[in-house]
Short mmCIF file of C-alpha atoms and ligand atoms in Angstrom, two decimals:
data_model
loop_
_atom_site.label_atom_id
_atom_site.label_comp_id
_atom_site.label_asym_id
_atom_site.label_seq_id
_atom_site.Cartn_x
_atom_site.Cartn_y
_atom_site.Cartn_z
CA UNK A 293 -32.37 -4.64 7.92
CA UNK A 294 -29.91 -2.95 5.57
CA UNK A 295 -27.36 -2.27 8.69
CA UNK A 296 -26.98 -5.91 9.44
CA UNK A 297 -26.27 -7.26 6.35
CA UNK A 298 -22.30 -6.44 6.43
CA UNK A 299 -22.18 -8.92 9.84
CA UNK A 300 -24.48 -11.56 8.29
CA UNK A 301 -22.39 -11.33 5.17
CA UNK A 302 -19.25 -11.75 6.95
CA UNK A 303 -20.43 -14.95 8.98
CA UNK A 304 -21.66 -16.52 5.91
CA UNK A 305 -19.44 -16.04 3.61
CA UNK A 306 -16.47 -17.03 6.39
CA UNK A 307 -18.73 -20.21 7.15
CA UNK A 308 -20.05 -21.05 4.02
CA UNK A 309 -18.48 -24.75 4.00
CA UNK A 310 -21.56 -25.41 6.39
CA UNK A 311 -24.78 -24.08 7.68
CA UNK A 312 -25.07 -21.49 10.63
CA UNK A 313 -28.36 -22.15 12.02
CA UNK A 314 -30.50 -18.47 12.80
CA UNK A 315 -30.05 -18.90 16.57
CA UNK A 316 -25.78 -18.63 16.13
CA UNK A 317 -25.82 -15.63 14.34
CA UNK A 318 -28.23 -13.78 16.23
CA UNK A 319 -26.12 -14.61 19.14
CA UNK A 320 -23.26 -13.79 17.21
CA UNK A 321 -24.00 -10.47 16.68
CA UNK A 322 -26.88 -9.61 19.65
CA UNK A 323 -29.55 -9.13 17.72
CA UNK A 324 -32.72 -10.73 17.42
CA UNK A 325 -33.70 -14.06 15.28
CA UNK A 326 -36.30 -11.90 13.25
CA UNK A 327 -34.11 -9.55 12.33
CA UNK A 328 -31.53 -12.47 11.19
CA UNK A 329 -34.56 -13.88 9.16
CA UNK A 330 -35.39 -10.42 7.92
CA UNK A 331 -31.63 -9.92 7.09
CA UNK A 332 -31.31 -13.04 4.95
CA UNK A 333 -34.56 -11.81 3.01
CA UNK A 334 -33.09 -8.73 1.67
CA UNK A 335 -29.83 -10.53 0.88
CA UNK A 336 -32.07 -12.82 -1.58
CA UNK A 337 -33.78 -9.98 -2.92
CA UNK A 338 -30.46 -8.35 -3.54
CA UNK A 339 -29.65 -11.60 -5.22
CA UNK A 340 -27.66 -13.72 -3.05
CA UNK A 341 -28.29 -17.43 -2.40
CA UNK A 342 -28.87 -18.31 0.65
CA UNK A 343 -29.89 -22.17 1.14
CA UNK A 344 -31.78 -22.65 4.27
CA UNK A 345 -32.49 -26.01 5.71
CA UNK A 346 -34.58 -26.66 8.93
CA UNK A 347 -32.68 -27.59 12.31
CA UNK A 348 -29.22 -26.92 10.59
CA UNK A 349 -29.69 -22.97 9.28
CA UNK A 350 -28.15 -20.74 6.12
CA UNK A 351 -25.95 -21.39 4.25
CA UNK A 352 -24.18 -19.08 1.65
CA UNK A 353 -24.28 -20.63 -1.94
CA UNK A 354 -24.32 -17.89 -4.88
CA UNK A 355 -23.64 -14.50 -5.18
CA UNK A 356 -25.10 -11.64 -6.84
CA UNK A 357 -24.39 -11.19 -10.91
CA UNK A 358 -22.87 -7.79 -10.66
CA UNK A 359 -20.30 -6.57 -7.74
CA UNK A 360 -21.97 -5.96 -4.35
CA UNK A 361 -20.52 -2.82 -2.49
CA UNK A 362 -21.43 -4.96 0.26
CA UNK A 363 -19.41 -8.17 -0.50
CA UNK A 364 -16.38 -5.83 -1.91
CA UNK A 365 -16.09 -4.36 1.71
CA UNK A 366 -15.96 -7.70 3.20
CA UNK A 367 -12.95 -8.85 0.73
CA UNK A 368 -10.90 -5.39 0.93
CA UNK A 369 -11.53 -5.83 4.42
CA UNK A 370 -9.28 -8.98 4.81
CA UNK A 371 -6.34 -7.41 2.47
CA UNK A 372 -3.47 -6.57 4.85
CA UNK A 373 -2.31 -4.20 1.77
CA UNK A 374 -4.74 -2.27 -0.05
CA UNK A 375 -6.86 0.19 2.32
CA UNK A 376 -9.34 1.89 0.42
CA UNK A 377 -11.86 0.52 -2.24
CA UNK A 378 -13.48 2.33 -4.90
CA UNK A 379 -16.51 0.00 -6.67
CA UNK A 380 -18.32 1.82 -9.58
CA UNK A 381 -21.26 0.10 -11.82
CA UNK A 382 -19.66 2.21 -14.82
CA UNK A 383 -16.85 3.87 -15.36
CA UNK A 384 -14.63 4.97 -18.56
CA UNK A 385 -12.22 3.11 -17.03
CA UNK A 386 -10.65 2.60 -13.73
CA UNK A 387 -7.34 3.54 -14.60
CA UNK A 388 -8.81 7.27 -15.37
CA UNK A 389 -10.23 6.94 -11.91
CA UNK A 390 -7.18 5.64 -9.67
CA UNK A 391 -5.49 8.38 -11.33
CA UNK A 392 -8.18 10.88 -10.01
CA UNK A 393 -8.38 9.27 -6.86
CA UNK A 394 -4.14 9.40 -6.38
CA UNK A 395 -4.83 13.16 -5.40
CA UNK A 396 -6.95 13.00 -2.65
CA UNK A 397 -5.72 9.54 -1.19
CA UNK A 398 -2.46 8.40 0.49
CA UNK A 399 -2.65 4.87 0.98
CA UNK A 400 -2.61 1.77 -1.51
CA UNK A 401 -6.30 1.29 -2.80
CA UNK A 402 -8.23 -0.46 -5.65
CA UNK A 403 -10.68 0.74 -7.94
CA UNK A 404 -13.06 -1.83 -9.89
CA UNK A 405 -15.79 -1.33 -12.29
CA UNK A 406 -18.68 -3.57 -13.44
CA UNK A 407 -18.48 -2.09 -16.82
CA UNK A 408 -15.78 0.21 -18.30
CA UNK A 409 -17.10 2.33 -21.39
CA UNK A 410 -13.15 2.73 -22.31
CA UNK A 411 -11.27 0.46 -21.21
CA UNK A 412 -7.27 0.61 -22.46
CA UNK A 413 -4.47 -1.11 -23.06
CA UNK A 414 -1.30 -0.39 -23.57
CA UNK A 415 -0.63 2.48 -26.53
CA UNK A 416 -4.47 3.55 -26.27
CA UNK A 417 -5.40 0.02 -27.65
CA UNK A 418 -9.00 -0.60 -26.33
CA UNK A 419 -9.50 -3.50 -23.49
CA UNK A 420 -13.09 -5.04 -23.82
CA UNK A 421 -14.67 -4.67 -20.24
CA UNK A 422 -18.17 -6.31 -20.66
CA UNK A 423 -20.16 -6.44 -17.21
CA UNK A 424 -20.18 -9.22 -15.02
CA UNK A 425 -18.14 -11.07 -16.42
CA UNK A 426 -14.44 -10.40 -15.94
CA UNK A 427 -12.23 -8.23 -13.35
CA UNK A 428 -11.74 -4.80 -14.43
CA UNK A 429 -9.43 -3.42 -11.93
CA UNK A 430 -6.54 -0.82 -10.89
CA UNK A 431 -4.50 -1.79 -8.34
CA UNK A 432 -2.71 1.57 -6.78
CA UNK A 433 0.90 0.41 -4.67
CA UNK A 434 2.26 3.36 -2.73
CA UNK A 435 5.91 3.12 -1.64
CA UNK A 436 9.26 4.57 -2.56
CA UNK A 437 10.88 2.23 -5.68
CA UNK A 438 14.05 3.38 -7.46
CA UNK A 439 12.87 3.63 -11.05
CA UNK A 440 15.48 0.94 -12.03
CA UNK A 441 13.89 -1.60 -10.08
CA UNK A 442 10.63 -0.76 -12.03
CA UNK A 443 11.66 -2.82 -14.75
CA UNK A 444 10.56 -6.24 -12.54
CA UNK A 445 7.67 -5.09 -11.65
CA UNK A 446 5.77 -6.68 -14.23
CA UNK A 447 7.26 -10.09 -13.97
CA UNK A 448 6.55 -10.09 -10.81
CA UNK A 449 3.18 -9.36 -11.19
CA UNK A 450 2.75 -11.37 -13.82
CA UNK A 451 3.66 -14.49 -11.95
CA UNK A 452 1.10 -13.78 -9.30
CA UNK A 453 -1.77 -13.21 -11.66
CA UNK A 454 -0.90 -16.60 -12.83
CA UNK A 455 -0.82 -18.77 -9.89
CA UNK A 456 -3.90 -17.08 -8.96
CA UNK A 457 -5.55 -18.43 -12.36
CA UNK A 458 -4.30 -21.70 -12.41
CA UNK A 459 -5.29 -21.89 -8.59
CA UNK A 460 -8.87 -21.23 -8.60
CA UNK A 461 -9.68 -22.56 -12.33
CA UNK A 462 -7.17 -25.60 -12.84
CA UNK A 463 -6.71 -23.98 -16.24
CA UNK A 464 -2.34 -23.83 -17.36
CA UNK A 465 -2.00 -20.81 -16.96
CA UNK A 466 0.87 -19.23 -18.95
CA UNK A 467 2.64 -16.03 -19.57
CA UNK A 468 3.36 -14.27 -22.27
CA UNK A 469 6.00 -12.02 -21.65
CA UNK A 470 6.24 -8.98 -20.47
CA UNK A 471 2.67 -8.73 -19.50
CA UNK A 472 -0.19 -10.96 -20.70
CA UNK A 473 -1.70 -14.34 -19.53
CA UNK A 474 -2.20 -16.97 -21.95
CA UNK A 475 -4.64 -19.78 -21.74
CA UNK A 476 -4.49 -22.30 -24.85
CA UNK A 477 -2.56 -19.64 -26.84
CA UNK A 478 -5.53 -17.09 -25.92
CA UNK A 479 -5.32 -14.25 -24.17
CA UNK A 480 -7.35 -14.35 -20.84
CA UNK A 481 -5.53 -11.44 -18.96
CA UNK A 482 -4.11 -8.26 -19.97
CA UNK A 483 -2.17 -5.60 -17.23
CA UNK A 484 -0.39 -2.46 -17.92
CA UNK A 485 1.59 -0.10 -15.72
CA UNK A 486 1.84 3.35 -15.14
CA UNK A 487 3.67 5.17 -12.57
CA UNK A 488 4.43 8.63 -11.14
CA UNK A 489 6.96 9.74 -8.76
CA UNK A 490 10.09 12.41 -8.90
CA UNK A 491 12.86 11.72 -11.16
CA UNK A 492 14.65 8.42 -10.72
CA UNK A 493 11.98 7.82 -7.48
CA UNK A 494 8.95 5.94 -7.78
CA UNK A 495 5.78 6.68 -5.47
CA UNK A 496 2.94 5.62 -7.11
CA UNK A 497 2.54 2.32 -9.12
CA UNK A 498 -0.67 2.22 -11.08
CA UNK A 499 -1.32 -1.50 -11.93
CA UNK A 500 -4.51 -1.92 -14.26
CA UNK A 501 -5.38 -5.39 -14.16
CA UNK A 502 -8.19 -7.09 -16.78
CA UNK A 503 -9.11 -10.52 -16.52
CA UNK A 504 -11.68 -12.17 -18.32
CA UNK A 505 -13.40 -15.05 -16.13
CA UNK A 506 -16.87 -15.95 -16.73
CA UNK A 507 -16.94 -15.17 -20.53
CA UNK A 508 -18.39 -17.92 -22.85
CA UNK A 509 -16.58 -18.06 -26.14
CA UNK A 510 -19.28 -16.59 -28.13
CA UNK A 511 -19.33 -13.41 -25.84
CA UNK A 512 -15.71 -12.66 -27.87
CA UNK A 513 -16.86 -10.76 -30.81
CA UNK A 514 -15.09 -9.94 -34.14
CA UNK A 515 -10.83 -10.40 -33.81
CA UNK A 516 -11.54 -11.27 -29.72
CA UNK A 517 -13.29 -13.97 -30.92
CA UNK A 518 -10.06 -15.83 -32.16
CA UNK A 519 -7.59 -14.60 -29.84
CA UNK A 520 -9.27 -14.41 -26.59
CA UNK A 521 -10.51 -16.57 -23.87
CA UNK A 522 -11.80 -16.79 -20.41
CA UNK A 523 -11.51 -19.26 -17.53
CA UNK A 524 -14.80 -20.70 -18.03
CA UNK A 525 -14.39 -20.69 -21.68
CA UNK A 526 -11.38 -22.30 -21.22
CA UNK A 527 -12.18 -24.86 -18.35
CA UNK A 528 -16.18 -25.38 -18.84
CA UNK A 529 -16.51 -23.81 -14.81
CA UNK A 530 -17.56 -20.82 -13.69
CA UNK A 531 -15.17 -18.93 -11.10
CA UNK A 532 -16.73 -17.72 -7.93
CA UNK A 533 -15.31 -13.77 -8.79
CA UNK A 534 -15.24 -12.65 -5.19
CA UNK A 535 -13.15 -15.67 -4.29
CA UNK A 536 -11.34 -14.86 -7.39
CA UNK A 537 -10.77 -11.05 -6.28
CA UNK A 538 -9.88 -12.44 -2.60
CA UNK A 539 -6.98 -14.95 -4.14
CA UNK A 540 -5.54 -12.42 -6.35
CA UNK A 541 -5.45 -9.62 -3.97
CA UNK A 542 -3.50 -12.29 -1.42
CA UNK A 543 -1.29 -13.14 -4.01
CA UNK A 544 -0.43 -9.92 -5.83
CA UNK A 545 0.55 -8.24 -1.85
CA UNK A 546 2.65 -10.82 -1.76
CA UNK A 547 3.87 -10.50 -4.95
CA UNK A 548 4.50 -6.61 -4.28
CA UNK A 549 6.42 -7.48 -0.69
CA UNK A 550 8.69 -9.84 -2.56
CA UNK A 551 9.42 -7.56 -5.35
CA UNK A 552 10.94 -5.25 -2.64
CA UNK A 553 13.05 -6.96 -1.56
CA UNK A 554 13.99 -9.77 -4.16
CA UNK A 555 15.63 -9.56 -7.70
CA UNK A 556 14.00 -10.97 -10.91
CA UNK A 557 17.04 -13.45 -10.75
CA UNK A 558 15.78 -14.91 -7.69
CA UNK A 559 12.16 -15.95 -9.12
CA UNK A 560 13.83 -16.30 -12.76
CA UNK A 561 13.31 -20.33 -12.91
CA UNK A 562 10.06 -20.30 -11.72
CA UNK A 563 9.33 -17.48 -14.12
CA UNK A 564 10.72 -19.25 -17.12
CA UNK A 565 8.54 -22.50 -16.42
CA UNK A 566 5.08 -20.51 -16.35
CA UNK A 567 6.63 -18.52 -19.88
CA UNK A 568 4.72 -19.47 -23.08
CA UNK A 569 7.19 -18.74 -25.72
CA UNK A 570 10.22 -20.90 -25.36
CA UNK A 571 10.78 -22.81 -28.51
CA UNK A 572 9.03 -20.92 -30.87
CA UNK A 573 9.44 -19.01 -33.66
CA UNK A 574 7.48 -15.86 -33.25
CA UNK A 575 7.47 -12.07 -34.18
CA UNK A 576 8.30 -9.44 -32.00
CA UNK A 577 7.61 -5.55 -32.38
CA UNK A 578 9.02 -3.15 -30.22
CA UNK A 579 8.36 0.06 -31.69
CA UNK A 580 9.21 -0.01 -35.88
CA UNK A 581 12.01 -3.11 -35.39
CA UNK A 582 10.46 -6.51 -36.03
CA UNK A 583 12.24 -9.42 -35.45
CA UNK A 584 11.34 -13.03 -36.17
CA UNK A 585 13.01 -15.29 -33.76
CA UNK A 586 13.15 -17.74 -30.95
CA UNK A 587 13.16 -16.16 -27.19
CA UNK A 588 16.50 -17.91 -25.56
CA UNK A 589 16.55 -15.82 -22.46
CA UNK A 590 14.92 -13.35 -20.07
CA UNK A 591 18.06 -11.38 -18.65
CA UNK A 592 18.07 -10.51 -14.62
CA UNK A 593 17.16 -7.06 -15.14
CA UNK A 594 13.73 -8.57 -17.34
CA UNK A 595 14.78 -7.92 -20.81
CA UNK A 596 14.02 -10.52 -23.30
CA UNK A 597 16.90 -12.09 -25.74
CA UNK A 598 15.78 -12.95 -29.06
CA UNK A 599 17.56 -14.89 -31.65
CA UNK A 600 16.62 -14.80 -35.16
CA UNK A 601 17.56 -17.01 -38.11
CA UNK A 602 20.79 -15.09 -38.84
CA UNK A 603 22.07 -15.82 -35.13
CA UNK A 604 21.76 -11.95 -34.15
CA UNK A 605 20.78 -11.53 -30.80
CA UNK A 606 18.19 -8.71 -30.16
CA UNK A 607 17.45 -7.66 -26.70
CA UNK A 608 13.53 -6.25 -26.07
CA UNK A 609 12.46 -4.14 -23.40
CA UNK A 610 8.67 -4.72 -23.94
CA UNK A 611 7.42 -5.80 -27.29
CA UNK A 612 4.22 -7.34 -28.93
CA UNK A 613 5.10 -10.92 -29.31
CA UNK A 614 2.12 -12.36 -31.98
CA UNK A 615 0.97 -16.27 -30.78
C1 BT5 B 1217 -3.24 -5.04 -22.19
O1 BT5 B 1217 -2.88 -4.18 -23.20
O2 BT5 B 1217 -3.33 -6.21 -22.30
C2 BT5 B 1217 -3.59 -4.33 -20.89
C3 BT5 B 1217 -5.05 -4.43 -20.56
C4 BT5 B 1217 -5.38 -3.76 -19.26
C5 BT5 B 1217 -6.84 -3.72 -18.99
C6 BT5 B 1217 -7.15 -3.23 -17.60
S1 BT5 B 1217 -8.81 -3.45 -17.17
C7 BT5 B 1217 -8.64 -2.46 -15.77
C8 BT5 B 1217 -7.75 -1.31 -16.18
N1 BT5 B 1217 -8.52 -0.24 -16.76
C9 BT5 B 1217 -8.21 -0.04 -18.05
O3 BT5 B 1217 -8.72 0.82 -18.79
N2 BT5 B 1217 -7.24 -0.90 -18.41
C10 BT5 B 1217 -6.85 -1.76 -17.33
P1 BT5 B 1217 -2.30 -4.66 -24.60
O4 BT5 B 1217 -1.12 -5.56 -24.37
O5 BT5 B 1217 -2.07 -3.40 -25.35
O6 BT5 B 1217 -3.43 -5.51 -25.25
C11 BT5 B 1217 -4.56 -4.92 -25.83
C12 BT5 B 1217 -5.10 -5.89 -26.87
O7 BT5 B 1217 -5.69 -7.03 -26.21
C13 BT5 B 1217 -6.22 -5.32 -27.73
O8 BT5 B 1217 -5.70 -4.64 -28.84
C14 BT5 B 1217 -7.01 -6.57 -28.13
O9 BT5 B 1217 -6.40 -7.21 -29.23
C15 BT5 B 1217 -6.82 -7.48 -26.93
N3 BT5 B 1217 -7.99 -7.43 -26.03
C16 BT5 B 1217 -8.85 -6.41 -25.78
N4 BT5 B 1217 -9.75 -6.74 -24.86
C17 BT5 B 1217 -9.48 -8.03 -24.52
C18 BT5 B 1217 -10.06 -8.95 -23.62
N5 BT5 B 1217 -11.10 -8.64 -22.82
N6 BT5 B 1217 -9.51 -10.19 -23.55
C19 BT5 B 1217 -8.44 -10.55 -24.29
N7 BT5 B 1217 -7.86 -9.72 -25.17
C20 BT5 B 1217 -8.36 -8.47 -25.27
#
C-alpha cells in the first residue's frame, strides 16, 4: 500500500485540525476503503500517529522520530521556491553535498540530513548535528546577485530564521549579529554562507542552516552545554519539525524575494529590534583585532559600528561577538 501513502499523507496532514472519516478519502482518491485502512497501517508501522475514532475517521497526530522521505516530499512540494529535495539519514554534512549536487542541478533545492558526521561552521569550527533533533540543512538560491549586494544577505536571512522561531515556539527569539540566533543568551541557531559565481556576479548562494529544536539541555555536552540551547529546552514544548521546516521554508522565500529587491535600510528598524547586543559591553574578533565595546549601529550596507571605551569607532564586517 506503499503507492498510496503520498495521497493519504497529503489529506491528513492538510486536514489534520479534524478527522477524515475512511469513506472521504477513498473517495478522494478512487480507491478502495481497504486499501485506505491498509494505507493507514503501514503509516503506523512506519511510525506515524494516526488517531482513529469510529463514525468520525483518522486523524493525523504525531510524526515519525527521524525525517520521512515521504513527509519531506509533501512539504517541498508546497514551496513555490525550492524545487528539488535531497533527504539523507547521514551525511558528513549537507553543505559538502549541496556543493556536489550544484553540478548536476539548475534550480534552487535543499539538502537535509538526519545526522551529519561533520557538520561546520564558519572557519572549519565543528556544528553539532545530533539526529532527530534539530534541522540540519543547506538551502541552495540560484539567481544572478551583484556580489555587493551579498553583504545583506545574511541579515536578511537572519531575520527570517527568527520570526520563524519565535512563531512556532513563542520563545524571544534574538539575533546576534551577523549570523546567529540567540535564545536566553544561548545559541539555538547557527547559518553560514558560501557562494560561487563569476567575478563581481553571484549565481549560487549556499545557505547552511542549523537549528537546534527538540534538544533537552542535557543533550548539550561539554562547552555546548553552557552556551547552547534549543526551543524545547528553552520553552519546555516540543516543535512539530515538519511544521517547523514548512514555516521556515515560507519565510526564508520570502525573505530571499525581498532581499532582491529591498535594501538592508529598508528592514533596518525591524532588524535592530530583534538584535541582541545593544547596550552591552562585549568583545568582538574579526580576524587578530579585538575590540571591547558597545555596538551603536548597523550601517545600510550591514557593517557593524563599535565603540569602545576610548570613543574610537571600529567598523566590523563579520566578527565573533562573545555573550
Ligand atoms: C555557525 O558557525 O554558527 C554556522 C553553523 C551552520 C551549521 C549548518 S547545519 C547545516 C549545514 N551543514 C553544515 O555542515 N553546516 C551548516 P559559527 O558561527 O562558526 O559557530 C560555530 C560554533 O557554534 C562552534 O564553535 C560551537 O561553539 C557552537 N556550536 C556548535 N554546534 C552547536 C549547536 N548545535 N548549537 C549551538 N551552538 C553550537
Amino acid at each position: 500500500m506503499a503507492k498510496y501513502k503520498g495521497d493519504i499523507l497529503e489529506l491528513l496532514y492538510h486536514n489534520r485540525s479534524t478527522y477524515l472519516s475512511g469513506q472521504t478519502i477513498a473517495e478522494r482518491l478512487a480507491i478502495s476503503r481497504t486499501a485506505v485502512w491498509k494505507t493507514i497501517e503501514l503509516l503506523k508501522q512506519q511510525g506515524f500517529r494516526v488517531h482513529s475514532v469510529q463514525n468520525k475517521g483518522y486523524q493525523l497526530t504525531g510524526f515519525p522520530e527521524e525525517w520521512d522521505q515521504d513527509m519531506m516530499a509533501l512539504i517541498i512540494k508546497q514551496s513555490s521556491y525550492f524545487k528539488r529535495r535531497f533527504v539523507y539519514k547521514e551525511v558528513t554534512s549537507t553543505q559538502l553535498v549541496a556543493k556536489e549536487k550544484l553540478l548536476e542541478i539548475d534550480e534552487p533545492f535543499i539538502v537535509i540530513s538526519e545526522v551529519q558526521t561533520a557538520g561546520r561552521g564558519r572557519f572549519n569550527r565543528s556544528w553539532d548535528s545530533q539526529g532527530t533533533k534539530g534541522l540540519w540543512m543547506t538551502a541552495v538560491f540560484r539567481r544572478d546577485v551583484p556580489l555587493q549586494k551579498m553583504m545583506s544577505f545574511n541579515l536578511f536571512l537572519s531575520l527570517a530564521i527568527a520570526k520563524t522561531i519565535r512563531r512556532m515556539s513563542g520563545a524571544e527569539a534574538k539575533i546576534k549579529w551577523p549570523n546567529d540566533i540567540y535564545i536566553d543568551d544561548r545559541k539555538c541557531c547557527g547559518f553560514l554562507t558560501e557562494i560561487s559565481g563569476e567575478a563581481a556576479l553571484i549565481q549560487n548562494i549556499i545557505c547552511g542552516i542549523g537549528i537546534n529544536l527538540n534538544h533537552e539541555a542535557s543533550d548539550f555536552q561539554q562547552d555546548l552545554a553552557v552556551k547552547a540551547t534549543s526551543l524545547k529546552a528553552a520553552t519546555g514544548h516540543p516543535v512539530n519539525r515538519y511544521q517547523f521546516l514548512e514555516e521556515l521554508l515560507i519565510e526564508i522565500e520570502a525573505a530571499f524575494r525581498q532581499f532582491l529587491v529591498l535594501d538592508f535600510k529598508d528592514i533596518k528598524d525591524e532588524y535592530g529590534q530583534y538584535s541582541n547586543i545593544w547596550q552591552r559591553k562585549l568583545r568582538y574578533t574579526e580576524g587578530t583585532t579585538v575590540v571591547e565595546g558597545v555596538a551603536v549601529e548597523i550601517l545600510d550596507d550591514g557593517r557593524l559600528v563599535v565603540q569602545d571605551e576610548k570613543g574610537t569607532l571600529h567598523h566590523f564586517m563579520s566578527a565573533d561577538i562573545e555573550i
